[in-house]
XYZ file of C-alpha atoms in Angstrom:
769
model
C 136.055 102.636 185.378
C 137.852 100.722 182.350
C 133.791 101.507 180.802
C 133.572 105.364 181.769
C 136.829 106.315 180.356
C 136.054 104.603 176.495
C 132.754 106.500 176.626
C 133.693 109.074 175.601
C 135.790 107.969 172.629
C 132.409 106.633 171.444
C 130.722 109.390 171.212
C 133.999 110.812 169.170
C 134.347 108.687 167.002
C 130.043 108.921 166.169
C 130.833 112.195 166.551
C 133.115 111.846 163.374
C 132.339 109.273 161.285
C 128.699 111.633 161.190
C 130.528 114.951 160.163
C 132.775 113.141 157.746
C 130.387 111.246 156.145
C 128.264 114.782 155.281
C 131.141 116.146 155.173
C 130.588 113.886 152.105
C 127.497 113.517 151.180
C 128.270 116.985 150.551
C 131.344 117.276 148.503
C 128.720 114.777 146.903
C 125.553 116.490 146.141
C 128.039 120.029 145.831
C 130.232 117.946 142.921
C 126.862 117.322 141.071
C 125.158 120.814 141.076
C 128.931 122.211 140.295
C 128.759 119.267 137.475
C 125.215 121.017 136.448
C 125.976 124.508 136.283
C 128.979 123.430 133.534
C 131.980 123.522 136.571
C 133.821 121.421 134.477
C 132.969 121.389 131.890
C 130.051 123.070 128.955
C 126.671 121.324 130.014
C 123.662 120.817 127.522
C 120.962 122.296 127.600
C 117.566 121.955 127.119
C 117.181 122.209 123.090
C 120.002 119.887 122.673
C 118.521 117.112 125.574
C 115.761 117.914 123.351
C 117.549 117.507 119.874
C 120.822 115.924 119.997
C 122.815 116.664 117.302
C 122.913 113.579 114.946
C 124.443 113.950 111.371
C 122.421 111.173 109.055
C 122.098 110.034 106.407
C 120.215 110.371 102.988
C 118.931 107.270 101.621
C 118.488 105.623 97.639
C 115.778 103.256 97.834
C 114.510 101.429 95.534
C 111.164 101.005 93.455
C 111.030 97.226 95.268
C 112.204 99.407 98.954
C 115.377 98.091 99.561
C 118.210 100.386 100.718
C 120.551 100.591 98.012
C 123.073 103.113 99.191
C 124.103 106.448 101.033
C 125.642 109.186 101.162
C 126.694 109.868 104.320
C 129.438 111.707 106.255
C 128.324 109.223 108.691
C 126.586 105.930 107.727
C 123.683 106.588 110.354
C 119.132 105.389 109.766
C 118.078 105.567 112.533
C 115.475 103.100 113.267
C 112.732 103.475 115.591
C 112.069 100.982 119.470
C 109.592 99.067 117.085
C 112.275 98.431 114.705
C 114.273 96.727 116.471
C 114.071 92.140 117.842
C 112.539 91.583 121.537
C 116.018 89.210 120.845
C 118.061 92.553 120.548
C 116.917 94.459 122.966
C 117.262 91.453 125.957
C 120.730 91.472 124.828
C 122.191 94.464 125.318
C 120.545 94.897 128.805
C 121.520 91.770 129.757
C 125.082 92.615 128.933
C 125.038 96.008 129.350
C 122.782 96.987 131.819
C 120.660 94.536 134.289
C 118.882 96.700 136.380
C 117.710 99.474 133.550
C 114.602 99.221 134.212
C 115.206 99.644 137.866
C 117.549 102.275 137.215
C 116.797 106.130 136.630
C 119.509 106.862 135.074
C 122.484 106.119 137.823
C 122.142 102.054 139.113
C 123.452 103.289 142.781
C 124.685 99.766 143.218
C 126.977 99.556 140.633
C 128.763 102.361 141.154
C 128.987 101.301 145.548
C 130.447 97.875 144.110
C 132.399 99.639 141.375
C 134.452 102.093 143.577
C 134.995 99.406 146.478
C 136.629 96.676 143.871
C 138.217 99.693 141.682
C 136.042 98.145 138.439
C 137.346 95.219 138.871
C 134.824 93.244 139.446
C 133.032 95.784 136.205
C 131.593 98.620 135.731
C 128.821 100.216 136.747
C 127.858 102.478 133.527
C 123.902 102.379 132.509
C 123.514 102.479 128.615
C 122.065 106.364 129.637
C 125.122 106.793 130.737
C 126.801 105.476 127.605
C 124.428 107.199 125.806
C 124.932 110.915 127.565
C 129.328 110.052 126.624
C 127.838 109.547 122.967
C 125.668 112.301 122.676
C 127.697 114.283 124.641
C 131.454 114.749 125.665
C 132.636 111.853 123.728
C 136.706 110.201 123.971
C 137.116 108.097 127.542
C 139.458 111.074 129.404
C 142.427 109.055 132.234
C 142.737 109.725 136.017
C 141.502 112.513 137.599
C 139.530 114.282 134.447
C 137.581 110.656 133.867
C 136.697 111.314 137.680
C 134.948 114.495 137.439
C 133.962 112.899 133.724
C 132.422 110.323 135.605
C 130.221 112.489 137.238
C 128.266 114.686 134.520
C 127.973 111.802 133.409
C 125.739 110.677 136.367
C 123.966 114.007 135.731
C 123.454 114.406 132.488
C 121.906 110.444 131.758
C 119.237 111.636 135.343
C 118.499 114.160 132.761
C 117.615 111.576 129.974
C 116.176 109.614 131.876
C 113.884 112.640 132.241
C 113.467 113.425 128.907
C 113.227 109.959 127.382
C 111.532 106.516 127.517
C 113.022 104.056 128.409
C 112.453 102.848 125.360
C 113.472 105.954 123.791
C 117.321 105.735 125.427
C 117.732 102.118 124.315
C 116.877 103.475 120.218
C 119.201 106.493 120.327
C 121.832 104.182 122.299
C 122.334 101.808 118.919
C 121.694 104.255 116.452
C 124.471 106.222 118.155
C 126.782 103.589 118.507
C 130.174 102.984 116.032
C 130.545 99.740 114.564
C 133.289 100.427 112.323
C 133.686 99.722 108.721
C 131.249 103.120 108.330
C 128.683 100.611 110.206
C 127.495 104.197 112.601
C 123.967 102.919 114.193
C 122.434 99.032 115.044
C 120.771 99.350 110.772
C 123.735 100.384 109.009
C 125.151 97.969 110.812
C 123.584 94.946 110.496
C 123.284 95.389 106.862
C 126.667 96.160 106.645
C 127.505 93.394 109.489
C 124.617 90.483 107.970
C 122.638 92.319 105.168
C 119.975 92.414 105.989
C 117.151 95.379 107.891
C 118.170 95.531 111.478
C 114.171 93.972 111.551
C 115.828 90.251 110.401
C 118.690 89.676 112.646
C 118.505 86.223 114.750
C 119.458 86.267 118.125
C 123.003 85.036 116.856
C 122.980 88.087 114.240
C 121.825 89.843 116.775
C 124.010 88.855 119.496
C 127.355 89.833 118.303
C 126.552 92.908 117.359
C 125.863 93.835 121.237
C 129.130 91.797 121.733
C 130.746 94.855 120.245
C 129.878 97.496 122.271
C 131.897 96.376 124.094
C 134.226 97.892 122.106
C 134.011 97.614 119.046
C 137.473 97.627 117.138
C 138.774 94.825 119.994
C 134.969 92.050 119.068
C 134.634 92.900 115.999
C 134.206 90.246 114.359
C 134.958 90.724 110.658
C 139.171 91.356 111.813
C 140.863 88.520 111.126
C 141.981 88.685 114.883
C 139.462 89.729 116.788
C 137.213 87.389 115.028
C 137.187 84.862 118.450
C 136.976 88.047 120.266
C 133.775 88.728 118.953
C 132.868 84.756 119.002
C 133.222 84.738 122.850
C 131.661 87.575 123.685
C 128.932 87.034 121.584
C 128.582 83.057 123.780
C 128.555 85.586 126.863
C 126.075 87.995 126.031
C 124.310 84.025 125.790
C 126.075 83.084 128.934
C 124.351 86.266 130.832
C 121.183 86.077 128.373
C 120.618 82.738 130.914
C 121.360 84.971 134.040
C 118.998 87.304 133.127
C 116.022 85.026 132.422
C 115.763 85.170 128.747
C 117.406 82.183 127.383
C 117.150 78.874 129.175
C 120.031 76.944 130.461
C 119.877 74.287 126.693
C 118.540 77.413 124.693
C 121.679 78.814 125.620
C 124.164 75.812 125.323
C 122.586 75.268 121.296
C 122.638 78.805 120.802
C 126.783 78.742 121.604
C 127.976 76.044 119.393
C 126.237 78.096 116.739
C 129.546 79.453 114.343
C 129.817 83.173 113.810
C 128.753 83.691 110.183
C 128.677 87.661 108.340
C 127.281 88.029 105.502
C 130.103 91.954 104.915
C 128.390 93.897 102.409
C 130.176 97.588 101.893
C 128.885 100.084 101.906
C 131.263 103.041 100.969
C 130.558 105.355 98.020
C 131.897 102.563 95.142
C 130.589 99.576 97.140
C 127.378 98.513 96.692
C 125.145 97.934 93.594
C 124.789 100.171 91.210
C 127.619 102.490 91.945
C 126.814 104.052 88.738
C 123.854 104.761 88.712
C 124.715 106.129 92.646
C 126.856 108.691 90.755
C 124.719 109.733 88.057
C 122.223 110.808 91.088
C 124.569 112.262 93.525
C 125.100 115.946 90.484
C 121.120 115.275 90.229
C 120.425 116.179 93.921
C 123.100 118.686 93.637
C 121.007 120.589 91.272
C 118.121 120.395 92.295
C 118.928 121.385 96.555
C 120.643 124.719 94.716
C 117.309 124.965 94.054
C 115.580 123.652 96.042
C 116.678 125.832 99.516
C 115.690 124.529 102.965
C 114.378 127.922 103.576
C 115.007 131.849 102.628
C 115.474 134.282 105.969
C 114.205 137.819 105.697
C 117.025 139.157 105.097
C 117.243 136.669 101.495
C 119.598 134.502 102.926
C 119.372 130.763 101.977
C 119.847 128.070 103.922
C 120.708 124.008 101.721
C 119.814 120.848 102.640
C 123.049 118.576 103.660
C 123.218 114.894 101.444
C 125.679 113.347 104.086
C 122.983 114.405 106.832
C 120.232 115.886 106.837
C 119.258 111.669 107.052
C 116.556 112.784 103.507
C 115.103 109.496 101.734
C 115.345 109.723 98.120
C 112.943 107.337 96.791
C 114.485 105.971 92.984
C 113.335 104.344 89.862
C 115.566 101.671 90.079
C 114.317 97.844 91.129
C 117.610 96.008 93.067
C 116.444 92.983 91.502
C 116.899 94.137 87.719
C 119.896 95.855 88.928
C 121.792 93.170 90.305
C 119.611 90.527 87.632
C 122.021 93.276 84.419
C 125.058 93.231 87.196
C 125.833 89.783 86.519
C 124.604 89.475 82.685
C 127.772 91.527 82.305
C 130.397 90.250 84.053
C 129.348 87.231 82.830
C 128.653 87.756 79.090
C 132.358 91.087 79.327
C 134.740 88.489 81.784
C 133.470 86.191 78.862
C 134.793 88.372 76.227
C 137.494 89.456 77.453
C 139.768 86.742 78.430
C 139.051 85.979 74.063
C 140.455 89.591 73.099
C 143.062 89.001 75.406
C 144.334 85.578 73.962
C 143.359 87.163 70.220
C 145.255 90.411 71.509
C 148.659 88.123 73.025
C 148.421 86.303 69.171
C 147.631 90.049 66.996
C 147.972 92.560 68.644
C 145.107 94.049 68.502
C 145.631 97.510 70.312
C 145.292 99.779 68.406
C 144.800 98.397 65.111
C 145.038 100.580 62.208
C 146.771 103.657 63.844
C 151.185 104.204 64.577
C 153.177 104.531 67.346
C 153.598 109.095 66.437
C 149.218 109.124 67.478
C 149.449 106.154 69.577
C 152.221 107.917 72.174
C 149.588 110.509 72.091
C 147.458 108.754 73.082
C 149.676 107.230 75.879
C 150.492 110.918 76.544
C 147.091 112.502 77.247
C 145.685 109.551 79.191
C 148.996 110.198 81.780
C 148.567 113.820 81.631
C 143.998 112.924 82.800
C 145.456 110.612 85.617
C 146.175 111.948 88.893
C 149.271 111.199 89.313
C 149.568 113.611 87.584
C 147.526 116.553 88.819
C 148.793 116.415 92.302
C 152.537 116.236 90.578
C 152.067 119.461 88.915
C 150.238 120.705 91.717
C 153.817 120.213 93.809
C 154.837 122.841 90.889
C 156.821 119.437 88.973
C 158.221 119.679 85.294
C 156.642 118.260 83.172
C 159.879 115.291 82.520
C 159.753 114.839 85.798
C 156.500 113.963 86.403
C 156.490 111.391 82.889
C 159.498 109.861 84.346
C 157.237 109.158 87.267
C 155.160 106.246 84.983
C 157.712 105.195 84.358
C 159.135 104.077 88.022
C 157.161 100.796 88.916
C 155.201 100.626 92.500
C 152.927 98.247 93.793
C 149.281 98.821 93.002
C 145.508 96.970 93.363
C 144.481 96.447 89.555
C 141.185 95.543 87.914
C 140.740 91.956 86.830
C 137.287 90.315 86.038
C 137.798 87.364 88.858
C 138.232 89.941 91.578
C 141.156 93.221 92.678
C 144.750 92.407 92.680
C 147.560 93.025 93.206
C 150.757 93.341 91.700
C 153.808 95.474 90.515
C 154.772 97.423 87.592
C 154.732 101.149 85.920
C 151.607 103.595 86.143
C 152.558 103.639 82.604
C 151.995 100.418 81.880
C 148.994 100.366 84.065
C 147.478 102.673 81.903
C 147.843 100.786 78.898
C 146.690 97.607 81.052
C 142.949 99.299 82.094
C 143.338 101.137 77.969
C 142.806 96.795 77.485
C 139.865 96.519 78.834
C 136.125 96.294 77.488
C 133.712 98.770 78.327
C 130.009 98.227 78.767
C 126.984 101.080 79.271
C 122.860 99.691 80.698
C 120.207 101.040 80.157
C 117.187 99.442 81.092
C 113.750 101.075 81.463
C 110.093 101.203 80.879
C 107.813 102.283 78.212
C 105.125 102.967 79.606
C 106.390 104.952 83.017
C 109.938 107.140 82.349
C 111.241 104.407 84.965
C 114.341 103.421 84.290
C 114.909 100.038 86.455
C 119.252 99.589 85.877
C 122.274 101.206 85.320
C 125.091 99.417 84.811
C 127.555 101.883 84.082
C 131.017 100.452 83.409
C 132.911 97.581 84.768
C 133.721 98.274 87.438
C 133.266 102.181 89.198
C 135.894 101.729 91.923
C 138.623 101.259 88.845
C 136.333 103.076 85.663
C 135.000 105.910 87.317
C 133.891 106.833 83.207
C 129.843 106.285 83.466
C 128.302 104.983 79.567
C 124.723 105.854 79.640
C 124.554 109.502 79.482
C 127.717 110.533 80.247
C 129.268 108.484 76.923
C 128.186 108.991 73.477
C 129.704 106.679 71.204
C 128.641 106.018 67.851
C 125.317 103.708 67.299
C 125.887 101.891 64.250
C 123.077 100.941 62.331
C 120.733 101.744 65.749
C 119.987 104.538 63.797
C 118.457 103.247 61.356
C 114.727 102.485 62.677
C 114.985 106.005 63.349
C 114.089 106.665 59.174
C 112.381 103.938 58.407
C 109.647 105.412 61.057
C 110.096 108.171 59.417
C 109.432 107.153 56.220
C 106.529 105.038 57.741
C 104.877 108.049 59.103
C 105.216 110.466 56.269
C 105.197 107.770 52.744
C 102.843 105.125 55.173
C 105.094 102.152 53.743
C 104.358 98.173 54.285
C 107.079 96.444 56.378
C 106.291 93.835 53.149
C 107.040 96.883 50.889
C 109.939 95.227 48.818
C 113.053 97.757 46.828
C 115.545 96.348 44.750
C 118.710 95.758 46.460
C 121.501 97.163 44.187
C 124.071 99.742 44.681
C 122.458 103.159 45.377
C 123.772 106.724 45.018
C 122.240 110.035 46.746
C 124.434 112.715 44.751
C 125.518 115.623 45.687
C 123.373 118.126 46.045
C 120.211 116.078 46.884
C 119.009 115.982 50.903
C 122.467 118.102 52.101
C 124.948 115.418 50.700
C 128.216 117.337 50.381
C 129.274 114.638 47.572
C 128.014 111.524 46.203
C 127.335 109.850 48.750
C 127.258 105.737 47.821
C 126.952 102.864 50.953
C 127.244 99.661 50.382
C 126.285 96.466 52.066
C 128.341 94.468 54.598
C 130.459 92.378 52.943
C 129.032 93.583 49.108
C 125.540 91.549 49.271
C 123.735 93.271 47.055
C 120.880 91.463 44.530
C 117.104 90.976 43.572
C 113.979 92.357 45.753
C 113.914 92.793 49.245
C 111.303 93.801 51.374
C 111.666 96.249 54.447
C 111.701 93.626 56.752
C 114.553 91.831 56.012
C 116.314 95.159 54.662
C 116.001 96.243 58.450
C 116.522 92.343 59.878
C 119.637 91.907 57.447
C 120.942 96.162 58.425
C 120.779 96.437 54.221
C 122.502 99.397 54.353
C 121.799 100.201 50.059
C 118.178 100.263 50.984
C 118.238 102.943 54.179
C 120.052 104.446 51.395
C 116.923 105.111 49.391
C 114.355 104.874 51.951
C 116.630 108.079 52.741
C 116.498 109.725 49.492
C 112.838 109.562 49.666
C 112.909 111.630 52.836
C 116.055 112.925 53.653
C 117.281 113.999 56.551
C 115.547 117.237 58.165
C 112.120 114.955 59.331
C 114.732 111.950 60.247
C 116.598 114.977 63.390
C 113.771 115.660 64.359
C 112.290 112.334 64.902
C 114.804 111.522 66.769
C 115.272 115.116 69.187
C 111.027 114.424 69.682
C 112.325 110.775 70.231
C 115.136 112.167 73.935
C 117.884 112.193 71.737
C 120.282 115.045 72.751
C 122.553 115.314 71.192
C 123.161 117.988 67.672
C 122.458 115.601 64.619
C 124.316 116.631 61.325
C 121.640 116.953 58.203
C 123.355 115.153 56.076
C 122.134 111.206 54.503
C 125.750 109.615 55.655
C 123.572 109.574 59.882
C 121.448 107.061 58.111
C 124.067 104.654 59.067
C 124.142 105.756 62.328
C 127.439 107.777 61.992
C 126.449 110.136 64.799
C 127.826 109.821 68.876
C 124.628 108.989 71.066
C 124.797 107.953 74.354
C 123.280 104.813 75.607
C 120.450 106.405 77.168
C 119.483 108.720 74.095
C 118.376 104.965 72.622
C 116.389 103.951 75.231
C 114.289 106.243 75.395
C 113.899 106.232 71.768
C 113.211 103.816 71.414
C 110.622 103.122 74.643
C 109.221 105.114 73.080
C 108.718 103.031 69.667
C 107.365 99.988 72.506
C 104.757 102.506 73.808
C 102.117 103.480 71.200
C 104.544 106.601 69.713
C 104.323 108.063 73.257
C 107.049 109.792 75.074
C 108.401 110.043 78.556
C 111.438 111.014 79.471
C 113.413 108.643 81.279
C 113.607 109.826 85.240
C 114.831 108.600 87.670
C 113.723 110.038 91.354
C 110.200 109.238 92.129
C 110.074 111.847 95.156
C 112.364 112.427 97.840
C 111.566 113.418 101.882
C 112.944 114.782 104.479
C 113.762 112.306 107.188
C 110.529 113.515 108.902
C 108.943 111.392 106.113
C 107.362 115.546 104.509
C 107.945 114.869 100.821
C 110.000 117.812 99.472
C 109.715 117.105 95.726
C 107.960 114.843 93.685
C 108.205 113.418 90.330
C 105.619 114.709 87.362
C 105.031 112.344 83.676
C 105.504 114.514 81.313
C 104.533 112.605 77.797
C 104.446 113.251 73.980
C 102.558 112.045 71.282
C 106.286 112.320 68.720
C 104.628 108.815 66.261
C 101.727 107.582 65.869
C 100.042 104.473 66.480
C 100.041 103.670 63.665
C 103.820 103.571 62.284
C 104.883 103.097 66.076
C 103.534 99.941 65.886
C 104.743 99.179 62.331
C 108.542 100.480 63.300
C 107.853 97.858 65.889
C 106.957 94.819 63.949
C 109.875 95.765 61.256
C 112.006 95.543 64.274
C 110.214 92.091 65.531
C 111.759 90.455 62.188
C 115.374 91.444 63.285
C 115.464 88.970 66.169
C 113.358 85.723 63.659
C 115.288 86.341 60.964
C 118.085 89.164 61.526
C 121.678 89.445 63.475
C 118.964 88.615 66.565
C 117.540 85.399 65.405
C 120.594 83.748 68.145
C 117.714 85.070 70.597
C 116.056 82.233 69.668
C 118.293 79.491 68.756
C 118.891 75.830 71.335
C 122.033 75.806 71.147
C 124.215 74.718 73.884
C 125.327 77.983 76.347
C 129.279 76.324 75.687
C 129.137 78.802 73.142
C 128.314 81.283 74.387
C 130.149 83.957 72.914
C 130.347 83.066 69.281
C 127.430 80.429 69.581
C 123.368 81.168 69.759
C 123.220 79.911 73.460
C 119.556 81.205 74.012
C 115.574 80.073 73.366
C 113.163 83.010 74.059
C 110.675 82.328 72.062
C 107.837 85.493 72.835
C 107.564 88.459 70.183
C 111.397 91.130 70.900
C 111.332 93.560 68.507
C 115.522 94.392 68.558
C 118.754 95.681 66.671
C 121.856 95.150 66.128
C 123.906 97.796 65.053
C 128.318 96.876 64.440
C 130.746 100.443 63.973
C 132.876 101.171 61.422
C 136.287 99.012 62.521
C 134.220 97.298 64.554
C 134.542 99.712 67.656
C 131.317 99.421 68.944
C 128.680 97.184 69.308
C 124.910 97.697 70.426
C 121.824 95.922 71.083
C 118.012 97.831 71.491
C 115.656 94.427 73.172
C 112.236 95.716 73.944
C 109.623 93.820 75.001
C 106.374 94.917 75.518
C 106.424 96.696 79.128
C 111.242 97.544 78.611
C 113.580 98.370 76.880
C 116.955 97.320 77.633
C 119.748 99.119 75.680
C 123.779 97.924 75.402
C 126.678 98.700 74.275
C 129.744 97.569 74.702
C 134.025 99.032 73.286
C 137.048 99.797 74.231
C 137.868 103.692 75.428
C 140.243 103.828 72.138
C 138.176 103.490 69.047
C 140.739 101.366 67.783
C 141.184 99.346 70.467
C 139.046 96.022 69.108
C 138.668 92.661 67.594
C 139.576 92.631 64.287
C 136.620 90.517 62.152
C 133.239 91.156 62.627
C 132.644 86.970 64.465
C 133.598 89.100 67.244
C 133.287 92.657 66.709
C 129.608 93.031 65.860
C 127.154 94.277 68.521
C 125.332 90.353 67.942
C 127.779 88.904 69.434
C 129.693 91.727 72.145
C 126.397 93.307 73.598
C 123.031 91.268 72.825
C 124.420 88.303 75.389
C 124.035 90.689 77.946
C 120.338 91.554 77.002
C 119.833 88.219 75.953
C 121.725 87.137 80.167
C 119.480 89.596 82.139
C 116.283 89.029 80.315
C 116.949 85.515 80.888
C 117.670 86.074 84.558
C 114.309 89.092 84.954
C 112.858 86.552 83.391
C 112.985 83.423 86.065
C 112.279 85.779 88.675
C 108.687 86.280 88.325
C 107.028 88.597 91.124
C 109.216 91.579 87.638
C 106.039 90.287 85.750
C 108.066 90.908 82.449
C 105.311 90.971 79.739
C 106.107 87.787 76.997
C 102.577 88.926 75.818
C 102.917 90.656 72.363
C 102.739 94.633 71.174
C 99.352 96.142 70.771
C 98.267 96.577 67.777
C 96.171 99.430 67.085
C 93.260 99.361 66.243
C 92.470 99.564 62.858
C 95.292 99.694 61.596
C 95.754 100.453 57.504
C 99.156 99.363 57.570
C 99.234 95.208 56.492
C 102.157 93.858 58.870
C 100.709 90.284 57.883
C 102.675 89.419 54.466
C 100.654 87.085 53.899
C 97.914 88.918 53.379
C 99.564 91.836 51.041
C 98.968 92.010 48.177
C 100.026 95.147 46.669
C 102.262 93.663 43.163
C 105.929 94.491 42.374
C 104.992 96.982 39.302
C 103.843 98.817 41.757
C 107.511 99.090 43.602
C 108.666 98.902 39.657
C 107.112 101.840 39.474
C 107.967 103.901 43.224
C 111.678 103.136 41.805
C 111.638 104.426 38.592
C 109.759 107.108 39.591
C 112.618 107.715 42.566
C 115.504 107.874 39.324
C 113.745 110.150 36.944
C 114.201 112.481 40.149
C 117.999 111.854 40.794
C 118.268 111.290 36.721
C 116.517 115.162 36.704
C 118.560 116.635 39.385
C 121.825 115.365 37.959
């Protein structure tokens, strides 16, 4: 009787089980179908799955193949699966999705486990699901919405698995993930956290990045309070790799003992190397994009490239090694020079020499009006009185120092005084034969000083302009470096050569007397000789030559330009001097070799446009004259052997190869220049304060040989030490059949001939008088 009564109940139970199971299954399938149809929110269509939208950073790639910067909204540089190291892939799969290669987007076993234990024994998100979330609905939701979101993830994951291979999904996931600190994607993360390309990651670095996938904030190795979290999670990654057979226990144990090592290399717009150059490049790209639209519709509407989203690759001429050496040289010298100035400034009050208090106040007021504080408060409707009053209120700020940025409290007005006390520099290095710029340092630190002193800034060039005068005279008069001229005061009278009034330049130190060769005159920067040359050729052909040499600034056609009274940029000067080293052929300085789109299609390629502007003979003789500057003139300190303890005032360098150069020192020591050349590299350096009235009060420190030359020397020492750069130590190429004698030991022209030339000049001048 008992058996017969239990049978109907048993059958009823089975019946209801199957009804509920079938209903649940149908409901589950219905939810999937509804999710796929977009009932729970928009789902990606085929095109979106085929081409997921990603903002791609534009890469700036140096001539030696290094990424030296990026332009981005999201700093993402995509990499292919083949570029990912094997241990990174194994760490990812072992930690995030053990059965990745066995499922089709949804891990059934993991899902059942997650539901059974309510997630307490781990979730069930596969790599494909995580990718679907990153690509199409981003932010994690809570409550019932989270369950609906899960259904969407499952559907998208299944579609992704049909659309892409397993390898492609891994690459897409790692390229999409945001590791924070502007490290979007595995490539940027590798560079920013470890300072290397993703293909060069070692296993512990890969594990550390995989550890961040759980939560990039809580497991971030850069943040001190979360560093231990990353270390422990990294070791758990090793454990998972052991469990899945990717590591032996012995290897796992040894890896877990390794310390966490970072090489944090931020990639913000003001971080890294060549920051001033990158800002120049941003403007270059704006102009290029405007002139080269991506496409034009039938209606004439233009679609333009976006350097922050389109993933362009800009291949530049900058060499990352030489750029690094240039920045190191600037920091090494400028920090020393600044410390000396600061000491003398405190003692002798060197800031604003020969300037009255009213002029100083006007200068400071102008600086305040140029500040961001002034512009912001002006937009807020504040009066000048209110704004200027705010400049006297102390506030917390971070300021520049050569020992690193420092936190301090000072008034904004005092910060203006503080920054105006710093010497600035501009430096550019170029290959004369191609015009390719290899290094560009526009200032001390772009974060704090955003004015570029290479191309944007122009300062009085002083005696570095004299080679233009000598080159014109040699080209027209076929003068030899061995020709001698009387070293006595000389006047170009009003009316001659465009002189408005009598012009009688003085020599430095009022040194006169005797006959002096052209080579000695340029080496000693003798003003009287330059004036005599100018009287022979006059300013017009000199200005014309400068224009042909790439000088874009208008040059007044007056005799005083012979001594460098014109303001020029480092960019112009390096381009011009490079022509002398390149046998009279001018190459406009170039910074971009070619531009590619994200698919590698070339969009732009630089075409050199060399121009013959000076005879080989005149160019070589001018170089020969400038070699005298480093053999016996103001550049001789390049060849001495004193110890580096006198790096500022002494002569700490010992180059023994041919070097042509010219120093320049302007009135009151406001500007110091050095232009230096070897056969395959021309480099120009300028040093001076923002305000010309801020300067050293003596020639010992205020000359180009002390202010600028050491940067060139330190830079070249580093370049020569790097044998992979192949910087020349040979002689400048001598033209065949050179008629002008440059070896003065073989020079036979008599003094009487020189006197004859001089007497003829004096008679001509007397006739004009």
